[in-house]
PDB file of C-alpha atoms in Angstrom:
ATOM      1  CA  GLY A   1      27.632  30.376  -7.455  1.00  0.00           C
ATOM      2  CA  TYR A   2      26.909  26.651  -7.521  1.00  0.00           C
ATOM      3  CA  ILE A   3      30.453  25.577  -6.573  1.00  0.00           C
ATOM      4  CA  PRO A   4      31.330  26.416  -2.933  1.00  0.00           C
ATOM      5  CA  THR A   5      34.441  28.418  -2.149  1.00  0.00           C
ATOM      6  CA  THR A   6      37.424  27.338  -0.073  1.00  0.00           C
ATOM      7  CA  LYS A   7      36.869  30.195   2.406  1.00  0.00           C
ATOM      8  CA  ASP A   8      33.920  28.237   3.857  1.00  0.00           C
ATOM      9  CA  GLY A   9      36.194  25.292   4.588  1.00  0.00           C
ATOM     10  CA  TRP A  10      35.011  23.308   1.568  1.00  0.00           C
ATOM     11  CA  LYS A  11      37.643  21.545  -0.553  1.00  0.00           C
ATOM     12  CA  ILE A  12      37.099  20.709  -4.221  1.00  0.00           C
ATOM     13  CA  LYS A  13      38.551  17.219  -4.766  1.00  0.00           C
ATOM     14  CA  SER A  14      37.682  16.317  -8.374  1.00  0.00           C
ATOM     15  CA  GLY A  15      35.325  16.898 -11.284  1.00  0.00           C
ATOM     16  CA  THR A  16      33.676  14.692 -13.918  1.00  0.00           C
ATOM     17  CA  VAL A  17      32.243  15.712 -17.284  1.00  0.00           C
ATOM     18  CA  SER A  18      29.337  13.695 -18.707  1.00  0.00           C
ATOM     19  CA  ILE A  19      26.913  14.030 -21.617  1.00  0.00           C
ATOM     20  CA  LYS A  20      23.165  13.365 -21.416  1.00  0.00           C
ATOM     21  CA  ALA A  21      20.664  13.959 -24.205  1.00  0.00           C
ATOM     22  CA  GLY A  22      23.156  16.088 -26.137  1.00  0.00           C
ATOM     23  CA  LYS A  23      24.025  18.323 -23.162  1.00  0.00           C
ATOM     24  CA  TYR A  24      27.231  18.402 -21.123  1.00  0.00           C
ATOM     25  CA  TYR A  25      27.243  18.289 -17.306  1.00  0.00           C
ATOM     26  CA  VAL A  26      30.003  18.739 -14.746  1.00  0.00           C
ATOM     27  CA  SER A  27      29.833  16.861 -11.429  1.00  0.00           C
ATOM     28  CA  VAL A  28      32.124  18.220  -8.719  1.00  0.00           C
ATOM     29  CA  LEU A  29      33.200  16.207  -5.664  1.00  0.00           C
ATOM     30  CA  VAL A  30      33.535  18.499  -2.661  1.00  0.00           C
ATOM     31  CA  GLU A  31      34.768  17.717   0.862  1.00  0.00           C
ATOM     32  CA  ILE A  32      32.796  19.653   3.457  1.00  0.00           C
ATOM     33  CA  PRO A  33      33.591  20.220   7.134  1.00  0.00           C
ATOM     34  CA  ASP A  34      31.653  18.356   9.820  1.00  0.00           C
ATOM     35  CA  ALA A  35      28.375  20.045  10.610  1.00  0.00           C
ATOM     36  CA  LYS A  36      27.619  21.061  14.169  1.00  0.00           C
ATOM     37  CA  ILE A  37      24.284  20.124  15.716  1.00  0.00           C
ATOM     38  CA  ALA A  38      22.118  23.218  15.611  1.00  0.00           C
ATOM     39  CA  ASN A  39      20.312  24.303  18.756  1.00  0.00           C
ATOM     40  CA  ASN A  40      16.926  24.655  17.112  1.00  0.00           C
ATOM     41  CA  SER A  41      14.144  25.654  19.486  1.00  0.00           C
ATOM     42  CA  ASN A  42      11.411  24.465  17.122  1.00  0.00           C
ATOM     43  CA  ASP A  43       9.690  21.120  17.602  1.00  0.00           C
ATOM     44  CA  GLY A  44      10.569  18.115  15.487  1.00  0.00           C
ATOM     45  CA  ILE A  45       8.474  17.081  12.499  1.00  0.00           C
ATOM     46  CA  GLY A  46       7.417  13.809  10.896  1.00  0.00           C
ATOM     47  CA  ILE A  47       7.174  13.291   7.134  1.00  0.00           C
ATOM     48  CA  ASP A  48       4.918  10.690   5.545  1.00  0.00           C
ATOM     49  CA  LEU A  49       5.804  10.013   1.898  1.00  0.00           C
ATOM     50  CA  GLY A  50       3.073   8.796  -0.427  1.00  0.00           C
ATOM     51  CA  LEU A  51       1.730   8.499  -3.963  1.00  0.00           C
ATOM     52  CA  LYS A  52      -1.306  10.764  -3.645  1.00  0.00           C
ATOM     53  CA  ASP A  53       0.955  13.581  -2.382  1.00  0.00           C
ATOM     54  CA  LEU A  54       4.747  13.506  -2.270  1.00  0.00           C
ATOM     55  CA  ALA A  55       5.122  14.519   1.385  1.00  0.00           C
ATOM     56  CA  ILE A  56       2.660  15.144   4.213  1.00  0.00           C
ATOM     57  CA  VAL A  57       4.322  16.943   7.132  1.00  0.00           C
ATOM     58  CA  SER A  58       3.101  16.813  10.727  1.00  0.00           C
ATOM     59  CA  ASN A  59       3.056  20.620  10.913  1.00  0.00           C
ATOM     60  CA  GLY A  60       0.144  20.715   8.454  1.00  0.00           C
ATOM     61  CA  LYS A  61       2.088  21.351   5.241  1.00  0.00           C
ATOM     62  CA  THR A  62       1.396  19.122   2.226  1.00  0.00           C
ATOM     63  CA  TYR A  63       3.630  18.939  -0.847  1.00  0.00           C
ATOM     64  CA  LYS A  64       1.739  17.743  -3.907  1.00  0.00           C
ATOM     65  CA  ASN A  65       2.698  15.015  -6.357  1.00  0.00           C
ATOM     66  CA  ILE A  66       4.401  16.882  -9.209  1.00  0.00           C
ATOM     67  CA  ASN A  67       3.638  13.989 -11.580  1.00  0.00           C
ATOM     68  CA  LYS A  68      -0.059  14.903 -11.428  1.00  0.00           C
ATOM     69  CA  SER A  69       0.584  18.438 -12.660  1.00  0.00           C
ATOM     70  CA  ALA A  70      -0.569  19.484 -16.149  1.00  0.00           C
ATOM     71  CA  ARG A  71       3.008  20.281 -17.219  1.00  0.00           C
ATOM     72  CA  VAL A  72       4.386  16.809 -16.478  1.00  0.00           C
ATOM     73  CA  LYS A  73       1.323  15.047 -17.910  1.00  0.00           C
ATOM     74  CA  LYS A  74       1.703  17.023 -21.151  1.00  0.00           C
ATOM     75  CA  LEU A  75       5.385  16.096 -21.415  1.00  0.00           C
ATOM     76  CA  GLU A  76       4.658  12.428 -20.681  1.00  0.00           C
ATOM     77  CA  LYS A  77       2.009  12.396 -23.406  1.00  0.00           C
ATOM     78  CA  LYS A  78       4.500  13.922 -25.843  1.00  0.00           C
ATOM     79  CA  LEU A  79       7.113  11.365 -24.766  1.00  0.00           C
ATOM     80  CA  ARG A  80       4.755   8.446 -25.510  1.00  0.00           C
ATOM     81  CA  ARG A  81       4.073   9.910 -28.955  1.00  0.00           C
ATOM     82  CA  GLU A  82       7.785  10.301 -29.740  1.00  0.00           C
ATOM     83  CA  GLN A  83       8.515   6.776 -28.481  1.00  0.00           C
ATOM     84  CA  ARG A  84       5.872   5.338 -30.802  1.00  0.00           C
ATOM     85  CA  CYS A  85       7.421   7.284 -33.652  1.00  0.00           C
ATOM     86  CA  LEU A  86      10.846   5.841 -32.804  1.00  0.00           C
ATOM     87  CA  SER A  87       9.394   2.336 -32.682  1.00  0.00           C
ATOM     88  CA  ARG A  88       7.851   2.768 -36.141  1.00  0.00           C
ATOM     89  CA  LYS A  89      11.174   3.931 -37.558  1.00  0.00           C
ATOM     90  CA  TYR A  90      12.848   0.751 -36.263  1.00  0.00           C
ATOM     91  CA  GLU A  91      10.074  -1.353 -37.844  1.00  0.00           C
ATOM     92  CA  ASN A  92      10.494   0.428 -41.172  1.00  0.00           C
ATOM     93  CA  LEU A  93      14.262  -0.107 -41.057  1.00  0.00           C
ATOM     94  CA  LYS A  94      13.743  -3.881 -40.904  1.00  0.00           C
ATOM     95  CA  LYS A  95      11.560  -3.796 -44.022  1.00  0.00           C
ATOM     96  CA  MET A  96      13.789  -1.480 -46.088  1.00  0.00           C
ATOM     97  CA  LYS A  97      16.577  -2.745 -48.325  1.00  0.00           C
ATOM     98  CA  LYS A  98      17.729   0.607 -49.726  1.00  0.00           C
ATOM     99  CA  GLY A  99      18.363   3.916 -48.088  1.00  0.00           C
ATOM    100  CA  GLU A 100      19.367   2.388 -44.752  1.00  0.00           C
ATOM    101  CA  SER A 101      21.972   5.072 -44.014  1.00  0.00           C
ATOM    102  CA  ALA A 102      19.396   7.882 -44.281  1.00  0.00           C
ATOM    103  CA  GLN A 103      16.923   5.909 -42.176  1.00  0.00           C
ATOM    104  CA  ARG A 104      19.535   5.260 -39.473  1.00  0.00           C
ATOM    105  CA  ALA A 105      20.336   8.982 -39.355  1.00  0.00           C
ATOM    106  CA  ASN A 106      16.629   9.732 -38.822  1.00  0.00           C
ATOM    107  CA  ILE A 107      16.514   7.134 -36.041  1.00  0.00           C
ATOM    108  CA  GLN A 108      19.423   8.837 -34.250  1.00  0.00           C
ATOM    109  CA  LYS A 109      17.617  12.185 -34.459  1.00  0.00           C
ATOM    110  CA  GLN A 110      14.449  10.624 -33.073  1.00  0.00           C
ATOM    111  CA  LYS A 111      16.387   8.925 -30.260  1.00  0.00           C
ATOM    112  CA  LEU A 112      17.815  12.301 -29.273  1.00  0.00           C
ATOM    113  CA  ARG A 113      14.283  13.782 -29.117  1.00  0.00           C
ATOM    114  CA  VAL A 114      13.191  10.960 -26.806  1.00  0.00           C
ATOM    115  CA  GLN A 115      16.298  11.373 -24.625  1.00  0.00           C
ATOM    116  CA  LYS A 116      15.700  15.122 -24.295  1.00  0.00           C
ATOM    117  CA  LEU A 117      12.113  14.565 -23.138  1.00  0.00           C
ATOM    118  CA  HIS A 118      13.242  11.957 -20.602  1.00  0.00           C
ATOM    119  CA  GLN A 119      15.858  14.393 -19.313  1.00  0.00           C
ATOM    120  CA  LYS A 120      13.398  17.296 -19.102  1.00  0.00           C
ATOM    121  CA  ILE A 121      10.856  15.282 -17.102  1.00  0.00           C
ATOM    122  CA  ASN A 122      13.608  13.989 -14.799  1.00  0.00           C
ATOM    123  CA  GLN A 123      14.911  17.520 -14.195  1.00  0.00           C
ATOM    124  CA  ILE A 124      11.403  18.770 -13.284  1.00  0.00           C
ATOM    125  CA  ARG A 125      11.023  15.974 -10.712  1.00  0.00           C
ATOM    126  CA  THR A 126      14.494  16.526  -9.261  1.00  0.00           C
ATOM    127  CA  ASP A 127      14.017  20.295  -9.036  1.00  0.00           C
ATOM    128  CA  TYR A 128      10.706  19.807  -7.209  1.00  0.00           C
ATOM    129  CA  ILE A 129      12.341  17.441  -4.707  1.00  0.00           C
ATOM    130  CA  ASN A 130      15.091  20.015  -4.089  1.00  0.00           C
ATOM    131  CA  GLN A 131      12.523  22.792  -3.520  1.00  0.00           C
ATOM    132  CA  THR A 132      10.451  20.610  -1.174  1.00  0.00           C
ATOM    133  CA  ILE A 133      13.447  19.615   0.953  1.00  0.00           C
ATOM    134  CA  ALA A 134      14.679  23.215   1.105  1.00  0.00           C
ATOM    135  CA  ALA A 135      11.250  24.398   2.291  1.00  0.00           C
ATOM    136  CA  ILE A 136      11.089  21.682   4.980  1.00  0.00           C
ATOM    137  CA  VAL A 137      14.608  22.308   6.295  1.00  0.00           C
ATOM    138  CA  LYS A 138      14.017  26.078   6.260  1.00  0.00           C
ATOM    139  CA  THR A 139      11.596  25.680   9.193  1.00  0.00           C
ATOM    140  CA  LYS A 140      14.644  24.542  11.264  1.00  0.00           C
ATOM    141  CA  PRO A 141      13.042  21.674  13.217  1.00  0.00           C
ATOM    142  CA  SER A 142      14.961  20.015  16.060  1.00  0.00           C
ATOM    143  CA  HIS A 143      14.619  16.687  14.243  1.00  0.00           C
ATOM    144  CA  ILE A 144      12.988  15.168  11.167  1.00  0.00           C
ATOM    145  CA  THR A 145      11.526  11.655  11.229  1.00  0.00           C
ATOM    146  CA  ILE A 146      10.813   9.567   8.131  1.00  0.00           C
ATOM    147  CA  GLU A 147       9.880   5.965   7.522  1.00  0.00           C
ATOM    148  CA  ASP A 148      12.241   3.368   6.015  1.00  0.00           C
ATOM    149  CA  LEU A 149      10.116   2.608   2.952  1.00  0.00           C
ATOM    150  CA  ASN A 150      10.462  -0.747   1.206  1.00  0.00           C
ATOM    151  CA  VAL A 151      10.820   0.792  -2.259  1.00  0.00           C
ATOM    152  CA  LYS A 152      12.128  -2.447  -3.780  1.00  0.00           C
ATOM    153  CA  GLY A 153       9.047  -4.319  -2.580  1.00  0.00           C
ATOM    154  CA  MET A 154       6.728  -1.546  -3.799  1.00  0.00           C
ATOM    155  CA  MET A 155       8.304  -1.740  -7.254  1.00  0.00           C
ATOM    156  CA  LYS A 156       7.211  -5.395  -7.550  1.00  0.00           C
ATOM    157  CA  ASN A 157       3.581  -4.277  -7.678  1.00  0.00           C
ATOM    158  CA  ARG A 158       2.946  -3.793 -11.409  1.00  0.00           C
ATOM    159  CA  HIS A 159       0.024  -1.450 -10.689  1.00  0.00           C
ATOM    160  CA  LEU A 160       2.174   0.915  -8.583  1.00  0.00           C
ATOM    161  CA  SER A 161       5.707   0.466  -9.949  1.00  0.00           C
ATOM    162  CA  LYS A 162       5.521   3.355 -12.456  1.00  0.00           C
ATOM    163  CA  ALA A 163       4.054   5.749  -9.884  1.00  0.00           C
ATOM    164  CA  VAL A 164       6.623   4.710  -7.241  1.00  0.00           C
ATOM    165  CA  ALA A 165       9.538   5.138  -9.662  1.00  0.00           C
ATOM    166  CA  SER A 166       8.363   8.600 -10.731  1.00  0.00           C
ATOM    167  CA  GLU A 167       8.132   9.780  -7.086  1.00  0.00           C
ATOM    168  CA  LYS A 168      11.865   9.084  -6.557  1.00  0.00           C
ATOM    169  CA  PHE A 169      11.569   8.197  -2.863  1.00  0.00           C
ATOM    170  CA  TYR A 170      15.189   7.055  -2.586  1.00  0.00           C
ATOM    171  CA  GLU A 171      16.500  10.310  -4.061  1.00  0.00           C
ATOM    172  CA  PHE A 172      14.272  12.258  -1.670  1.00  0.00           C
ATOM    173  CA  ARG A 173      15.692  10.421   1.345  1.00  0.00           C
ATOM    174  CA  GLU A 174      19.324  10.777   0.225  1.00  0.00           C
ATOM    175  CA  LYS A 175      18.991  14.502  -0.463  1.00  0.00           C
ATOM    176  CA  LEU A 176      17.106  15.074   2.793  1.00  0.00           C
ATOM    177  CA  MET A 177      19.866  13.282   4.694  1.00  0.00           C
ATOM    178  CA  THR A 178      22.539  15.414   3.014  1.00  0.00           C
ATOM    179  CA  LYS A 179      20.656  18.636   3.749  1.00  0.00           C
ATOM    180  CA  CYS A 180      20.073  17.653   7.385  1.00  0.00           C
ATOM    181  CA  HIS A 181      23.786  16.956   7.841  1.00  0.00           C
ATOM    182  CA  GLU A 182      24.627  20.364   6.361  1.00  0.00           C
ATOM    183  CA  GLU A 183      22.169  22.176   8.634  1.00  0.00           C
ATOM    184  CA  GLY A 184      22.931  20.105  11.749  1.00  0.00           C
ATOM    185  CA  ILE A 185      19.404  18.656  11.969  1.00  0.00           C
ATOM    186  CA  GLU A 186      18.936  15.164  13.371  1.00  0.00           C
ATOM    187  CA  LEU A 187      17.355  12.814  10.809  1.00  0.00           C
ATOM    188  CA  ARG A 188      15.527   9.874  12.376  1.00  0.00           C
ATOM    189  CA  VAL A 189      14.544   6.792  10.364  1.00  0.00           C
ATOM    190  CA  VAL A 190      11.739   4.599  11.717  1.00  0.00           C
ATOM    191  CA  SER A 191      11.455   0.911  10.827  1.00  0.00           C
ATOM    192  CA  ARG A 192       9.191   0.010   7.912  1.00  0.00           C
ATOM    193  CA  TRP A 193       7.217  -2.237  10.308  1.00  0.00           C
ATOM    194  CA  TYR A 194       6.228   0.717  12.501  1.00  0.00           C
ATOM    195  CA  PRO A 195       2.390   1.041  12.253  1.00  0.00           C
ATOM    196  CA  SER A 196       2.384   4.762  11.555  1.00  0.00           C
ATOM    197  CA  SER A 197      -0.817   4.659   9.472  1.00  0.00           C
ATOM    198  CA  ARG A 198      -2.740   2.201  11.666  1.00  0.00           C
ATOM    199  CA  LYS A 199      -1.884   3.776  15.024  1.00  0.00           C
ATOM    200  CA  CYS A 200      -4.186   6.358  16.588  1.00  0.00           C
ATOM    201  CA  HIS A 201      -2.214   9.477  17.475  1.00  0.00           C
ATOM    202  CA  SER A 202      -4.642  10.307  20.273  1.00  0.00           C
ATOM    203  CA  CYS A 203      -5.055   7.076  22.263  1.00  0.00           C
ATOM    204  CA  GLY A 204      -2.356   4.874  20.724  1.00  0.00           C
ATOM    205  CA  CYS A 205      -4.590   1.942  19.755  1.00  0.00           C
ATOM    206  CA  ILE A 206      -3.905   0.189  16.443  1.00  0.00           C
ATOM    207  CA  ARG A 207      -6.591  -0.384  13.814  1.00  0.00           C
ATOM    208  CA  LYS A 208      -5.865  -3.733  12.166  1.00  0.00           C
ATOM    209  CA  ASP A 209      -8.862  -3.411   9.828  1.00  0.00           C
ATOM    210  CA  LEU A 210      -7.623  -0.190   8.198  1.00  0.00           C
ATOM    211  CA  LYS A 211      -7.727  -0.453   4.389  1.00  0.00           C
ATOM    212  CA  LEU A 212      -5.667   1.424   1.822  1.00  0.00           C
ATOM    213  CA  SER A 213      -8.883   2.987   0.512  1.00  0.00           C
ATOM    214  CA  ASP A 214      -9.631   4.522   3.937  1.00  0.00           C
ATOM    215  CA  ARG A 215      -8.313   8.067   3.538  1.00  0.00           C
ATOM    216  CA  ILE A 216      -9.777   9.337   6.856  1.00  0.00           C
ATOM    217  CA  TYR A 217      -8.602   7.752  10.110  1.00  0.00           C
ATOM    218  CA  ARG A 218     -11.457   7.247  12.563  1.00  0.00           C
ATOM    219  CA  CYS A 219     -10.812   5.812  16.015  1.00  0.00           C
ATOM    220  CA  SER A 220     -13.245   4.487  18.606  1.00  0.00           C
ATOM    221  CA  CYS A 221     -11.966   7.153  21.018  1.00  0.00           C
ATOM    222  CA  GLY A 222     -13.505   9.829  18.768  1.00  0.00           C
ATOM    223  CA  TYR A 223     -10.260  10.915  17.073  1.00  0.00           C
ATOM    224  CA  ILE A 224     -10.722  11.811  13.374  1.00  0.00           C
ATOM    225  CA  GLU A 225      -7.830  12.884  11.160  1.00  0.00           C
ATOM    226  CA  ASP A 226      -6.558  12.588   7.613  1.00  0.00           C
ATOM    227  CA  ARG A 227      -4.850   9.197   7.266  1.00  0.00           C
ATOM    228  CA  ASP A 228      -1.525  10.593   5.979  1.00  0.00           C
ATOM    229  CA  ARG A 229      -1.340  13.406   8.531  1.00  0.00           C
ATOM    230  CA  ASN A 230      -2.065  10.922  11.313  1.00  0.00           C
ATOM    231  CA  ALA A 231       0.888   8.862  10.055  1.00  0.00           C
ATOM    232  CA  ALA A 232       3.122  11.972   9.982  1.00  0.00           C
ATOM    233  CA  LEU A 233       2.159  12.835  13.584  1.00  0.00           C
ATOM    234  CA  ASN A 234       2.961   9.288  14.711  1.00  0.00           C
ATOM    235  CA  LEU A 235       6.332   9.436  12.970  1.00  0.00           C
ATOM    236  CA  LYS A 236       7.110  12.723  14.694  1.00  0.00           C
ATOM    237  CA  ASP A 237       6.518  11.173  18.148  1.00  0.00           C
ATOM    238  CA  ALA A 238       8.130   7.785  17.391  1.00  0.00           C
ATOM    239  CA  GLU A 239      10.423   6.652  20.221  1.00  0.00           C
ATOM    240  CA  THR A 240      12.173   3.801  18.376  1.00  0.00           C
ATOM    241  CA  TYR A 241      14.343   4.926  15.481  1.00  0.00           C
ATOM    242  CA  GLU A 242      17.841   5.044  13.983  1.00  0.00           C
ATOM    243  CA  ILE A 243      19.903   8.160  13.298  1.00  0.00           C
ATOM    244  CA  ALA A 244      20.712   8.481   9.588  1.00  0.00           C
TER     245      ALA A 244
END
């Protein structure tokens, strides 16, 4: 059921077999027909991506950061333990003069354990992204607006790089774009310089003194809103954007 049929107008062009962590995977390249723009009566939505939560949607929905869940934290703790074990085996190999063949075999087994944990954590994150995008697209908005995040620049911050990498922002955007094209939903991308977080959704004034630690947006006009939801509302109503 994962591979589409030709009766829907989809054409299977090629397939590739790969192996990861001792498991085999098949990637299929499929040509799909051009999607028609859907006449959705629902309003558009804005999505603000972040580290505290993965996605904050202007319609009030919030999708949590899966990396903060107990399941992922437990697997990451186990991964660190197995990586330390692998490191010790390499150190012991340097000191040993006899029995190198048996030690190398043990190292290969340990490497496979580490690879399997990496793959399991990656699959959990990818599956959560797929579920989140499916839930967002299911509401059938007339358009979806996101911000063009500077992921490369964010990765240069050594305090945030690990958290940014684990959120997989680029994969989220690519999969959202693919899903929007399939469903005929217009995907709008706003410039990274757009002040979505600093702009008041009520009066439009911009707070230049807003700090990253300020989680509640308070404006002099009396408007009070969660910082991330305020950003999502501003993205929804953005008038300058590019069609992805």
